[in-house]
PDB file of C-alpha atoms in Angstrom:
ATOM      1  CA  MET V 510      -0.886  95.494   0.689  1.00 39.00           C
ATOM      2  CA  ARG V 511       2.353  97.287  -0.117  1.00 47.00           C
ATOM      3  CA  LYS V 512       5.249  95.002  -0.066  1.00 58.00           C
ATOM      4  CA  ARG V 513       8.241  95.865   2.257  1.00 89.00           C
ATOM      5  CA  ARG V 514      11.597  96.000   0.541  1.00 95.00           C
ATOM      6  CA  VAL V 515      14.452  93.905   1.916  1.00 97.00           C
ATOM      7  CA  LEU V 516      18.142  93.745   0.760  1.00 98.00           C
ATOM      8  CA  LEU V 517      19.666  90.333   1.214  1.00 98.00           C
ATOM      9  CA  VAL V 518      23.382  90.516   0.912  1.00 98.00           C
ATOM     10  CA  GLY V 519      25.536  87.383   0.421  1.00 97.00           C
ATOM     11  CA  GLU V 520      24.652  83.613   1.068  1.00 97.00           C
ATOM     12  CA  THR V 521      26.004  82.739  -2.428  1.00 97.00           C
ATOM     13  CA  TRP V 522      29.487  81.302  -3.516  1.00 96.00           C
ATOM     14  CA  ILE V 523      31.481  80.322  -6.525  1.00 97.00           C
ATOM     15  CA  THR V 524      33.352  76.892  -6.496  1.00 97.00           C
ATOM     16  CA  VAL V 525      36.126  76.184  -8.806  1.00 97.00           C
ATOM     17  CA  ALA V 526      36.924  72.367  -8.870  1.00 98.00           C
ATOM     18  CA  THR V 527      39.935  70.630 -10.500  1.00 97.00           C
ATOM     19  CA  HIS V 528      39.108  67.150 -11.855  1.00 97.00           C
ATOM     20  CA  TYR V 529      41.934  64.722 -12.134  1.00 98.00           C
ATOM     21  CA  LYS V 530      41.749  61.740 -14.494  1.00 97.00           C
ATOM     22  CA  GLY V 531      45.142  59.889 -14.716  1.00 97.00           C
ATOM     23  CA  TRP V 532      47.495  62.079 -16.448  1.00 97.00           C
ATOM     24  CA  ASP V 533      44.816  64.604 -17.460  1.00 98.00           C
ATOM     25  CA  HIS V 534      42.892  67.208 -15.500  1.00 97.00           C
ATOM     26  CA  PHE V 535      40.344  70.035 -16.128  1.00 97.00           C
ATOM     27  CA  THR V 536      38.568  72.575 -14.130  1.00 98.00           C
ATOM     28  CA  SER V 537      34.987  73.549 -13.675  1.00 98.00           C
ATOM     29  CA  THR V 538      33.241  76.613 -12.018  1.00 97.00           C
ATOM     30  CA  THR V 539      29.728  76.421 -10.459  1.00 98.00           C
ATOM     31  CA  PHE V 540      27.581  79.163  -8.801  1.00 97.00           C
ATOM     32  CA  HIS V 541      25.693  78.277  -5.554  1.00 97.00           C
ATOM     33  CA  ASP V 542      22.735  80.155  -3.992  1.00 96.00           C
ATOM     34  CA  GLY V 543      22.042  79.021  -0.301  1.00 96.00           C
ATOM     35  CA  ALA V 544      19.109  81.332   0.329  1.00 96.00           C
ATOM     36  CA  ALA V 545      16.347  79.782  -1.791  1.00 96.00           C
ATOM     37  CA  SER V 546      14.215  78.638   1.170  1.00 96.00           C
ATOM     38  CA  PHE V 547      14.811  81.761   3.069  1.00 97.00           C
ATOM     39  CA  LYS V 548      13.764  84.036   0.167  1.00 97.00           C
ATOM     40  CA  GLN V 549      10.694  82.013  -0.346  1.00 97.00           C
ATOM     41  CA  ALA V 550       9.911  82.307   3.341  1.00 96.00           C
ATOM     42  CA  LEU V 551      10.265  86.171   3.133  1.00 96.00           C
ATOM     43  CA  GLU V 552       8.174  86.374   0.197  1.00 96.00           C
ATOM     44  CA  GLN V 553       5.407  84.299   1.731  1.00 96.00           C
ATOM     45  CA  ASN V 554       5.402  86.915   4.627  1.00 95.00           C
ATOM     46  CA  GLY V 555       4.842  89.838   2.227  1.00 94.00           C
ATOM     47  CA  PHE V 556       8.413  90.924   1.761  1.00 95.00           C
ATOM     48  CA  GLU V 557       9.956  92.077  -1.551  1.00 96.00           C
ATOM     49  CA  VAL V 558      13.516  90.518  -1.509  1.00 97.00           C
ATOM     50  CA  ASN V 559      16.355  92.068  -3.561  1.00 97.00           C
ATOM     51  CA  HIS V 560      19.187  89.639  -3.481  1.00 98.00           C
ATOM     52  CA  LEU V 561      22.632  90.948  -3.927  1.00 98.00           C
ATOM     53  CA  PRO V 562      25.007  87.999  -4.461  1.00 98.00           C
ATOM     54  CA  GLY V 563      28.507  87.929  -2.926  1.00 97.00           C
ATOM     55  CA  HIS V 564      30.461  88.378  -5.938  1.00 97.00           C
ATOM     56  CA  LEU V 565      28.476  91.622  -6.826  1.00 98.00           C
ATOM     57  CA  THR V 566      28.562  93.147  -3.271  1.00 98.00           C
ATOM     58  CA  PRO V 567      31.915  95.057  -3.521  1.00 98.00           C
ATOM     59  CA  SER V 568      30.632  96.817  -6.702  1.00 97.00           C
ATOM     60  CA  LEU V 569      26.881  97.138  -6.149  1.00 98.00           C
ATOM     61  CA  PHE V 570      26.185  97.579  -2.323  1.00 98.00           C
ATOM     62  CA  PRO V 571      24.892 101.048  -1.907  1.00 98.00           C
ATOM     63  CA  THR V 572      27.443 103.805  -1.128  1.00 97.00           C
ATOM     64  CA  ASN V 573      25.129 106.431   0.437  1.00 97.00           C
ATOM     65  CA  LEU V 574      22.554 106.562   3.239  1.00 97.00           C
ATOM     66  CA  GLU V 575      19.641 107.488   1.048  1.00 96.00           C
ATOM     67  CA  ASP V 576      20.000 104.425  -1.118  1.00 96.00           C
ATOM     68  CA  LEU V 577      20.122 102.128   2.052  1.00 97.00           C
ATOM     69  CA  LEU V 578      16.987 103.844   3.519  1.00 95.00           C
ATOM     70  CA  ARG V 579      14.996 102.703   0.668  1.00 95.00           C
ATOM     71  CA  TYR V 580      15.026  99.291   2.214  1.00 96.00           C
ATOM     72  CA  SER V 581      13.079  98.491   5.409  1.00 95.00           C
ATOM     73  CA  ILE V 582      15.655  95.732   6.450  1.00 97.00           C
ATOM     74  CA  ILE V 583      19.049  94.819   5.534  1.00 98.00           C
ATOM     75  CA  ILE V 584      20.331  91.258   5.967  1.00 98.00           C
ATOM     76  CA  LEU V 585      23.907  90.319   5.888  1.00 98.00           C
ATOM     77  CA  SER V 586      24.344  86.494   5.489  1.00 98.00           C
ATOM     78  CA  ASP V 587      27.811  84.856   4.986  1.00 97.00           C
ATOM     79  CA  ILE V 588      29.363  87.876   3.392  1.00 98.00           C
ATOM     80  CA  GLY V 589      32.641  89.107   5.054  1.00 98.00           C
ATOM     81  CA  ALA V 590      33.566  92.577   6.028  1.00 98.00           C
ATOM     82  CA  ASN V 591      36.097  93.014   3.297  1.00 98.00           C
ATOM     83  CA  SER V 592      33.389  92.574   0.428  1.00 98.00           C
ATOM     84  CA  LEU V 593      31.749  95.803   2.020  1.00 98.00           C
ATOM     85  CA  LEU V 594      34.891  97.645   2.630  1.00 98.00           C
ATOM     86  CA  LEU V 595      36.605  97.125  -0.659  1.00 98.00           C
ATOM     87  CA  HIS V 596      34.499  98.765  -3.425  1.00 98.00           C
ATOM     88  CA  ASP V 597      35.950  97.990  -6.927  1.00 97.00           C
ATOM     89  CA  ASP V 598      37.106 101.787  -7.148  1.00 97.00           C
ATOM     90  CA  THR V 599      39.287 101.275  -4.181  1.00 97.00           C
ATOM     91  CA  TRP V 600      40.597  97.794  -4.719  1.00 97.00           C
ATOM     92  CA  LEU V 601      41.243  97.998  -8.517  1.00 96.00           C
ATOM     93  CA  ARG V 602      41.647 101.854  -9.056  1.00 97.00           C
ATOM     94  CA  GLY V 603      43.097 103.198  -5.773  1.00 97.00           C
ATOM     95  CA  MET V 604      40.328 105.708  -5.390  1.00 98.00           C
ATOM     96  CA  SER V 605      38.776 106.903  -1.998  1.00 97.00           C
ATOM     97  CA  THR V 606      35.218 105.402  -1.416  1.00 98.00           C
ATOM     98  CA  PRO V 607      32.852 105.436   1.580  1.00 98.00           C
ATOM     99  CA  ASN V 608      33.268 103.088   4.506  1.00 98.00           C
ATOM    100  CA  ARG V 609      30.235 100.864   4.051  1.00 98.00           C
ATOM    101  CA  LEU V 610      30.546  99.392   7.536  1.00 98.00           C
ATOM    102  CA  GLU V 611      30.229 102.996   9.004  1.00 98.00           C
ATOM    103  CA  LEU V 612      27.278 103.615   6.548  1.00 98.00           C
ATOM    104  CA  ILE V 613      25.380 100.415   7.856  1.00 98.00           C
ATOM    105  CA  ALA V 614      25.873 101.527  11.551  1.00 98.00           C
ATOM    106  CA  GLU V 615      24.548 105.052  10.576  1.00 97.00           C
ATOM    107  CA  TYR V 616      21.613 103.411   8.624  1.00 97.00           C
ATOM    108  CA  VAL V 617      20.560 101.654  11.927  1.00 97.00           C
ATOM    109  CA  ARG V 618      20.946 104.654  14.119  1.00 95.00           C
ATOM    110  CA  LYS V 619      18.802 106.755  11.585  1.00 95.00           C
ATOM    111  CA  GLY V 620      15.953 104.170  11.852  1.00 95.00           C
ATOM    112  CA  GLY V 621      17.014 101.210   9.619  1.00 96.00           C
ATOM    113  CA  ARG V 622      16.631  97.589  10.524  1.00 97.00           C
ATOM    114  CA  LEU V 623      19.568  95.108  10.227  1.00 98.00           C
ATOM    115  CA  LEU V 624      19.840  91.342  10.590  1.00 98.00           C
ATOM    116  CA  MET V 625      23.114  89.431  10.607  1.00 98.00           C
ATOM    117  CA  VAL V 626      22.835  85.755  10.015  1.00 98.00           C
ATOM    118  CA  GLY V 627      25.524  83.330  10.784  1.00 98.00           C
ATOM    119  CA  GLY V 628      27.963  81.299   8.574  1.00 97.00           C
ATOM    120  CA  TYR V 629      31.518  80.836   7.701  1.00 98.00           C
ATOM    121  CA  MET V 630      31.853  84.449   6.536  1.00 98.00           C
ATOM    122  CA  SER V 631      29.541  86.053   9.343  1.00 98.00           C
ATOM    123  CA  PHE V 632      30.516  87.519  12.656  1.00 98.00           C
ATOM    124  CA  GLN V 633      34.326  86.610  12.851  1.00 98.00           C
ATOM    125  CA  GLY V 634      33.826  83.437  10.778  1.00 98.00           C
ATOM    126  CA  ILE V 635      36.227  80.744   9.720  1.00 98.00           C
ATOM    127  CA  TYR V 636      39.852  81.416  10.787  1.00 98.00           C
ATOM    128  CA  GLY V 637      38.606  84.990  11.709  1.00 98.00           C
ATOM    129  CA  ARG V 638      38.332  85.935   8.097  1.00 98.00           C
ATOM    130  CA  ALA V 639      34.820  87.540   8.208  1.00 98.00           C
ATOM    131  CA  ALA V 640      36.473  90.151  10.419  1.00 98.00           C
ATOM    132  CA  TYR V 641      33.481  91.972  12.000  1.00 98.00           C
ATOM    133  CA  LYS V 642      35.162  92.279  15.283  1.00 98.00           C
ATOM    134  CA  GLY V 643      35.661  95.834  16.255  1.00 98.00           C
ATOM    135  CA  THR V 644      33.950  97.200  13.300  1.00 98.00           C
ATOM    136  CA  PRO V 645      31.062  99.818  13.357  1.00 98.00           C
ATOM    137  CA  VAL V 646      28.637  96.864  12.410  1.00 98.00           C
ATOM    138  CA  GLU V 647      29.635  95.059  15.650  1.00 98.00           C
ATOM    139  CA  SER V 648      28.734  98.258  17.594  1.00 98.00           C
ATOM    140  CA  VAL V 649      25.014  98.215  16.522  1.00 98.00           C
ATOM    141  CA  LEU V 650      24.517  94.421  16.881  1.00 98.00           C
ATOM    142  CA  PRO V 651      23.046  92.725  19.996  1.00 98.00           C
ATOM    143  CA  VAL V 652      26.082  90.557  20.554  1.00 98.00           C
ATOM    144  CA  GLU V 653      29.837  90.885  20.983  1.00 98.00           C
ATOM    145  CA  ILE V 654      31.911  89.153  18.402  1.00 98.00           C
ATOM    146  CA  LEU V 655      34.765  86.968  19.422  1.00 98.00           C
ATOM    147  CA  PRO V 656      38.169  87.887  18.229  1.00 98.00           C
ATOM    148  CA  PHE V 657      38.969  84.506  16.806  1.00 97.00           C
ATOM    149  CA  ASP V 658      37.387  81.682  14.699  1.00 98.00           C
ATOM    150  CA  ASP V 659      34.065  81.552  16.244  1.00 98.00           C
ATOM    151  CA  ARG V 660      32.497  78.491  14.639  1.00 98.00           C
ATOM    152  CA  ARG V 661      30.900  75.828  16.684  1.00 98.00           C
ATOM    153  CA  GLU V 662      30.446  72.765  14.700  1.00 98.00           C
ATOM    154  CA  CYS V 663      27.689  70.387  15.864  1.00 98.00           C
ATOM    155  CA  PRO V 664      27.249  67.428  13.313  1.00 97.00           C
ATOM    156  CA  GLN V 665      25.413  65.411  15.927  1.00 97.00           C
ATOM    157  CA  GLY V 666      22.714  68.264  15.867  1.00 97.00           C
ATOM    158  CA  VAL V 667      21.863  70.697  18.674  1.00 97.00           C
ATOM    159  CA  THR V 668      18.326  71.756  19.885  1.00 96.00           C
ATOM    160  CA  PRO V 669      17.872  75.445  20.567  1.00 97.00           C
ATOM    161  CA  GLU V 670      15.780  76.484  23.618  1.00 97.00           C
ATOM    162  CA  PRO V 671      13.769  79.517  24.389  1.00 98.00           C
ATOM    163  CA  GLY V 672      15.893  82.259  26.050  1.00 97.00           C
ATOM    164  CA  PRO V 673      14.930  84.521  29.000  1.00 97.00           C
ATOM    165  CA  ASP V 674      13.344  87.082  26.774  1.00 97.00           C
ATOM    166  CA  PHE V 675      11.461  84.686  24.450  1.00 97.00           C
ATOM    167  CA  ASN V 676       8.138  86.570  25.028  1.00 96.00           C
ATOM    168  CA  VAL V 677       9.502  89.637  23.266  1.00 96.00           C
ATOM    169  CA  LEU V 678       8.514  87.980  20.080  1.00 95.00           C
ATOM    170  CA  ASN V 679       4.765  87.452  19.596  1.00 91.00           C
ATOM    171  CA  ASP V 680       3.676  84.130  18.209  1.00 92.00           C
ATOM    172  CA  ALA V 681       7.269  82.799  18.008  1.00 94.00           C
ATOM    173  CA  PRO V 682       7.627  78.920  18.042  1.00 95.00           C
ATOM    174  CA  LYS V 683       8.797  77.635  21.271  1.00 94.00           C
ATOM    175  CA  ARG V 684      10.348  74.392  19.767  1.00 95.00           C
ATOM    176  CA  LEU V 685      12.952  74.671  16.920  1.00 97.00           C
ATOM    177  CA  PRO V 686      14.451  71.684  15.043  1.00 97.00           C
ATOM    178  CA  LYS V 687      18.053  70.848  15.290  1.00 97.00           C
ATOM    179  CA  LEU V 688      20.770  72.891  13.997  1.00 98.00           C
ATOM    180  CA  LEU V 689      24.227  71.608  12.877  1.00 98.00           C
ATOM    181  CA  GLY V 690      26.416  74.507  14.048  1.00 98.00           C
ATOM    182  CA  TYR V 691      26.520  78.354  14.733  1.00 98.00           C
ATOM    183  CA  ASN V 692      28.769  81.195  15.438  1.00 98.00           C
ATOM    184  CA  ARG V 693      29.751  81.864  19.135  1.00 98.00           C
ATOM    185  CA  THR V 694      29.068  85.198  20.448  1.00 98.00           C
ATOM    186  CA  ASN V 695      28.471  87.052  23.848  1.00 98.00           C
ATOM    187  CA  LEU V 696      25.251  88.777  24.472  1.00 98.00           C
ATOM    188  CA  LYS V 697      25.394  92.481  25.177  1.00 98.00           C
ATOM    189  CA  PRO V 698      24.014  93.620  28.466  1.00 96.00           C
ATOM    190  CA  ASP V 699      21.162  95.666  26.821  1.00 95.00           C
ATOM    191  CA  ALA V 700      19.946  93.002  24.472  1.00 98.00           C
ATOM    192  CA  TYR V 701      17.153  90.506  24.256  1.00 98.00           C
ATOM    193  CA  LEU V 702      18.067  86.814  24.296  1.00 98.00           C
ATOM    194  CA  VAL V 703      15.225  85.102  22.521  1.00 98.00           C
ATOM    195  CA  TYR V 704      16.726  81.665  21.578  1.00 98.00           C
ATOM    196  CA  GLN V 705      19.927  80.028  22.890  1.00 98.00           C
ATOM    197  CA  ILE V 706      22.106  77.016  22.411  1.00 98.00           C
ATOM    198  CA  GLY V 707      23.497  76.148  25.792  1.00 96.00           C
ATOM    199  CA  HIS V 708      24.640  79.394  27.115  1.00 95.00           C
ATOM    200  CA  ASP V 709      25.333  80.687  23.588  1.00 98.00           C
ATOM    201  CA  PRO V 710      22.926  83.319  21.853  1.00 98.00           C
ATOM    202  CA  LEU V 711      21.185  81.891  18.828  1.00 98.00           C
ATOM    203  CA  LEU V 712      18.717  84.827  18.315  1.00 98.00           C
ATOM    204  CA  ALA V 713      19.442  88.213  19.977  1.00 98.00           C
ATOM    205  CA  LEU V 714      17.531  91.586  19.437  1.00 98.00           C
ATOM    206  CA  ILE V 715      18.335  94.997  20.326  1.00 98.00           C
ATOM    207  CA  GLU V 716      17.174  98.527  19.794  1.00 95.00           C
ATOM    208  CA  LYS V 717      20.059 101.121  18.608  1.00 90.00           C
ATOM    209  CA  GLY V 718      19.094 104.791  18.100  1.00 87.00           C
ATOM    210  CA  ASN V 719      15.917 104.889  16.094  1.00 92.00           C
ATOM    211  CA  GLY V 720      16.559 101.383  14.662  1.00 96.00           C
ATOM    212  CA  LYS V 721      16.721  97.840  15.601  1.00 97.00           C
ATOM    213  CA  THR V 722      19.098  95.011  14.839  1.00 98.00           C
ATOM    214  CA  ALA V 723      19.031  91.156  15.246  1.00 98.00           C
ATOM    215  CA  ALA V 724      21.653  88.469  15.331  1.00 98.00           C
ATOM    216  CA  TRP V 725      20.873  84.944  14.139  1.00 98.00           C
ATOM    217  CA  THR V 726      23.986  83.083  14.782  1.00 98.00           C
ATOM    218  CA  SER V 727      23.223  79.885  12.835  1.00 98.00           C
ATOM    219  CA  ASP V 728      22.694  79.669   9.066  1.00 97.00           C
ATOM    220  CA  ILE V 729      19.573  80.194   6.932  1.00 96.00           C
ATOM    221  CA  GLY V 730      20.478  77.234   4.619  1.00 94.00           C
ATOM    222  CA  PRO V 731      22.833  74.303   4.436  1.00 92.00           C
ATOM    223  CA  HIS V 732      25.025  73.116   6.192  1.00 94.00           C
ATOM    224  CA  TRP V 733      24.312  74.613   9.678  1.00 97.00           C
ATOM    225  CA  CYS V 734      20.565  74.933   8.962  1.00 97.00           C
ATOM    226  CA  SER V 735      19.789  71.239   8.766  1.00 96.00           C
ATOM    227  CA  ASP V 736      17.635  69.594   6.295  1.00 96.00           C
ATOM    228  CA  GLU V 737      15.104  68.918   9.093  1.00 96.00           C
ATOM    229  CA  PHE V 738      15.010  72.723   9.765  1.00 97.00           C
ATOM    230  CA  LEU V 739      14.592  73.694   6.130  1.00 96.00           C
ATOM    231  CA  LYS V 740      11.718  71.320   5.832  1.00 96.00           C
ATOM    232  CA  TRP V 741      10.070  72.201   9.202  1.00 96.00           C
ATOM    233  CA  ALA V 742       6.529  73.721   8.729  1.00 95.00           C
ATOM    234  CA  GLY V 743       7.314  76.509  11.042  1.00 96.00           C
ATOM    235  CA  TYR V 744      10.394  77.780   8.980  1.00 97.00           C
ATOM    236  CA  SER V 745       8.498  80.433   7.192  1.00 97.00           C
ATOM    237  CA  LYS V 746       6.548  81.586  10.375  1.00 96.00           C
ATOM    238  CA  LEU V 747       9.696  81.991  12.381  1.00 97.00           C
ATOM    239  CA  TRP V 748      11.301  84.367   9.959  1.00 97.00           C
ATOM    240  CA  GLY V 749       8.093  86.150   9.519  1.00 96.00           C
ATOM    241  CA  VAL V 750       7.880  86.758  13.281  1.00 97.00           C
ATOM    242  CA  ILE V 751      11.557  87.933  13.428  1.00 97.00           C
ATOM    243  CA  LEU V 752      11.273  90.399  10.539  1.00 97.00           C
ATOM    244  CA  ARG V 753       7.984  91.775  11.836  1.00 95.00           C
ATOM    245  CA  TRP V 754       9.804  92.600  15.364  1.00 96.00           C
ATOM    246  CA  LEU V 755      12.363  94.385  13.335  1.00 97.00           C
ATOM    247  CA  GLU V 756       9.736  96.383  11.481  1.00 93.00           C
ATOM    248  CA  GLU V 757       7.725  97.487  14.304  1.00 88.00           C
TER     249      GLU V 757
END
């Protein structure tokens, strides 16, 4: 069976730490990938995953529709709008480059599939710095983004519930493990609400033009995606069900 190509963008970070030892100090730099379990789940469901890490996104994310349409699904995970807007040629050399937020919206309307996953640099994000509010990407999502820091931290854990449109997804698990936080959003009138946390969307779906988009407002890895959720036997099945709906 031919594998379907997915472009996963983001879900990595680089940490620079300063270590103080009395009078003396030094720095260390480490790279982190939060998508290991997610990528494994997609591969188990027959998807070929091309992972573009956050620090390479400004220079390597496609700049034309033809290259985007080579992927059946694009997934944005914990990567802010500026990393897509500011190509190296613009930021470093003052050159004109395509607006890749507009390009993503065009990709969807031409038949592409888009999934936005929650996190500190998703939707509006921490201190509003993810900055997707009012962008072309928001226009094709199934949710409206709030114009401020939209995080809802739930260290005690919250249990998602099936939404009114749960049956839109075939074979979706009804009970999900606890999550430790999510981005708050508002459901658009023509969207499907599949899972919710209280009155807030967790998983929403919509058809836009010839394409489809989904919004999963929590994380795919730590910390909002709890250890319990990552070790849950249904983790791989859940993502297979969601991506198959996008593909249909």
